[in-house]
Amino acid sequence: SHFVWQDLDPVGFLWDFKDRIYHVDCKDAKRQVGNGRNGRLGSHLAWADPRRGWDFVSTGHGDVPWEASFRMLNTIGYDGPISVEWEDAGMDRLVGAPEALEFVRRLAFDAPSASFDAAFSTKD
């Protein structure tokens, strides 16, 4: 989430720091900039204030590229813990937290056991 509002690439970070990742925390953020009214530095405003430049939202409802992130985790061989950190001032937590957990569980798919090209091999 923090990468998103700072315009950093979370997927590139996973690749660049693959040997130093020991825990993945799933938290989402939504940018609300580029409309000529909200700036990134408007974070002094209360959470869920429409004038903020960004806000935390329930995982899966923001701008984090989740599928690409989980695919990269498979690519780098990550098999450590994954948690959901839930924050969303505009959604009831009893609805949002279970929904976020289910969203992450759907994306936490296993890496393939063989290369894609192996299925087309002509060698027996």
GROMACS .gro file of C-alpha atoms in nm:
model
  124
    1SER     CA    1   0.000   0.000   0.000
    2HIS     CA    2   0.278   0.244   0.084
    3PHE     CA    3   0.448   0.174  -0.248
    4VAL     CA    4   0.129   0.269  -0.431
    5TRP     CA    5   0.077   0.614  -0.285
    6GLN     CA    6   0.449   0.686  -0.326
    7ASP     CA    7   0.439   0.580  -0.695
    8LEU     CA    8   0.685   0.295  -0.640
    9ASP     CA    9   0.665  -0.042  -0.817
   10PRO     CA   10   0.574  -0.317  -0.567
   11VAL     CA   11   0.635  -0.597  -0.818
   12GLY     CA   12   0.980  -0.462  -0.909
   13PHE     CA   13   1.058  -0.436  -0.538
   14LEU     CA   14   0.976  -0.805  -0.490
   15TRP     CA   15   1.223  -0.895  -0.765
   16ASP     CA   16   1.496  -0.657  -0.649
   17PHE     CA   17   1.477  -0.767  -0.285
   18LYS     CA   18   1.380  -1.132  -0.338
   19ASP     CA   19   1.654  -1.261  -0.108
   20ARG     CA   20   1.539  -1.036   0.178
   21ILE     CA   21   1.164  -1.097   0.191
   22TYR     CA   22   1.053  -1.296   0.495
   23HIS     CA   23   0.692  -1.184   0.537
   24VAL     CA   24   0.430  -1.046   0.296
   25ASP     CA   25   0.169  -0.808   0.435
   26CYS     CA   26  -0.130  -0.750   0.205
   27LYS     CA   27  -0.266  -0.399   0.247
   28ASP     CA   28  -0.419  -0.183  -0.023
   29ALA     CA   29  -0.436   0.187  -0.106
   30LYS     CA   30  -0.627   0.393  -0.359
   31ARG     CA   31  -0.475   0.700  -0.521
   32GLN     CA   32  -0.706   0.995  -0.576
   33VAL     CA   33  -0.466   1.230  -0.751
   34GLY     CA   34  -0.454   1.363  -1.103
   35ASN     CA   35  -0.793   1.528  -1.085
   36GLY     CA   36  -0.658   1.878  -1.021
   37ARG     CA   37  -0.808   1.885  -0.672
   38ASN     CA   38  -0.628   1.627  -0.458
   39GLY     CA   39  -0.255   1.610  -0.395
   40ARG     CA   40  -0.048   1.332  -0.248
   41LEU     CA   41   0.047   1.552   0.047
   42GLY     CA   42  -0.315   1.596   0.156
   43SER     CA   43  -0.269   1.308   0.398
   44HIS     CA   44  -0.312   1.542   0.694
   45LEU     CA   45  -0.686   1.514   0.628
   46ALA     CA   46  -0.895   1.250   0.804
   47TRP     CA   47  -0.914   0.898   0.658
   48ALA     CA   48  -1.191   0.864   0.398
   49ASP     CA   49  -1.198   1.241   0.339
   50PRO     CA   50  -1.258   1.277  -0.038
   51ARG     CA   51  -0.998   1.556  -0.052
   52ARG     CA   52  -0.714   1.318   0.041
   53GLY     CA   53  -0.471   1.228  -0.235
   54TRP     CA   54  -0.473   0.864  -0.129
   55ASP     CA   55  -0.638   0.641   0.126
   56PHE     CA   56  -0.614   0.288   0.260
   57VAL     CA   57  -0.888   0.063   0.126
   58SER     CA   58  -0.982  -0.299   0.172
   59THR     CA   59  -0.739  -0.536   0.001
   60GLY     CA   60  -0.850  -0.587  -0.357
   61HIS     CA   61  -1.026  -0.250  -0.386
   62GLY     CA   62  -0.721  -0.032  -0.446
   63ASP     CA   63  -0.434   0.017  -0.686
   64VAL     CA   64  -0.192  -0.256  -0.572
   65PRO     CA   65  -0.127  -0.493  -0.866
   66TRP     CA   66  -0.214  -0.802  -0.665
   67GLU     CA   67  -0.212  -1.071  -0.934
   68ALA     CA   68   0.124  -0.953  -1.067
   69SER     CA   69   0.256  -0.942  -0.710
   70PHE     CA   70   0.151  -1.299  -0.635
   71ARG     CA   71   0.290  -1.421  -0.966
   72MET     CA   72   0.621  -1.255  -0.878
   73LEU     CA   73   0.617  -1.420  -0.536
   74ASN     CA   74   0.588  -1.755  -0.717
   75THR     CA   75   0.867  -1.656  -0.957
   76ILE     CA   76   1.108  -1.575  -0.674
   77GLY     CA   77   1.012  -1.892  -0.485
   78TYR     CA   78   0.862  -1.717  -0.184
   79ASP     CA   79   0.700  -1.964   0.056
   80GLY     CA   80   0.684  -1.760   0.376
   81PRO     CA   81   0.390  -1.617   0.567
   82ILE     CA   82   0.128  -1.396   0.405
   83SER     CA   83  -0.099  -1.178   0.617
   84VAL     CA   84  -0.382  -0.936   0.550
   85GLU     CA   85  -0.358  -0.597   0.719
   86TRP     CA   86  -0.705  -0.453   0.689
   87GLU     CA   87  -0.776  -0.080   0.692
   88ASP     CA   88  -1.067   0.096   0.525
   89ALA     CA   89  -1.244   0.391   0.687
   90GLY     CA   90  -1.528   0.362   0.435
   91MET     CA   91  -1.618  -0.005   0.483
   92ASP     CA   92  -1.747  -0.207   0.777
   93ARG     CA   93  -1.467  -0.432   0.901
   94LEU     CA   94  -1.699  -0.730   0.952
   95VAL     CA   95  -1.771  -0.723   0.578
   96GLY     CA   96  -1.436  -0.603   0.447
   97ALA     CA   97  -1.190  -0.813   0.645
   98PRO     CA   98  -1.336  -1.154   0.548
   99GLU     CA   99  -1.373  -1.037   0.188
  100ALA     CA  100  -1.007  -0.927   0.181
  101LEU     CA  101  -0.893  -1.260   0.324
  102GLU     CA  102  -1.086  -1.452   0.058
  103PHE     CA  103  -0.942  -1.225  -0.212
  104VAL     CA  104  -0.586  -1.301  -0.099
  105ARG     CA  105  -0.654  -1.674  -0.068
  106ARG     CA  106  -0.775  -1.683  -0.431
  107LEU     CA  107  -0.453  -1.519  -0.548
  108ALA     CA  108  -0.214  -1.724  -0.335
  109PHE     CA  109  -0.205  -2.002  -0.595
  110ASP     CA  110   0.081  -2.248  -0.619
  111ALA     CA  111   0.358  -2.203  -0.871
  112PRO     CA  112   0.351  -2.457  -1.156
  113SER     CA  113   0.526  -2.787  -1.086
  114ALA     CA  114   0.676  -2.793  -1.437
  115SER     CA  115   0.758  -2.534  -1.696
  116PHE     CA  116   0.481  -2.441  -1.938
  117ASP     CA  117   0.693  -2.553  -2.235
  118ALA     CA  118   0.739  -2.900  -2.082
  119ALA     CA  119   0.378  -2.983  -2.172
  120PHE     CA  120   0.470  -2.949  -2.539
  121SER     CA  121   0.790  -3.151  -2.525
  122THR     CA  122   0.830  -3.417  -2.794
  123LYS     CA  123   1.080  -3.611  -2.583
  124ASP     CA  124   0.944  -3.923  -2.411
   0.00000   0.00000   0.00000
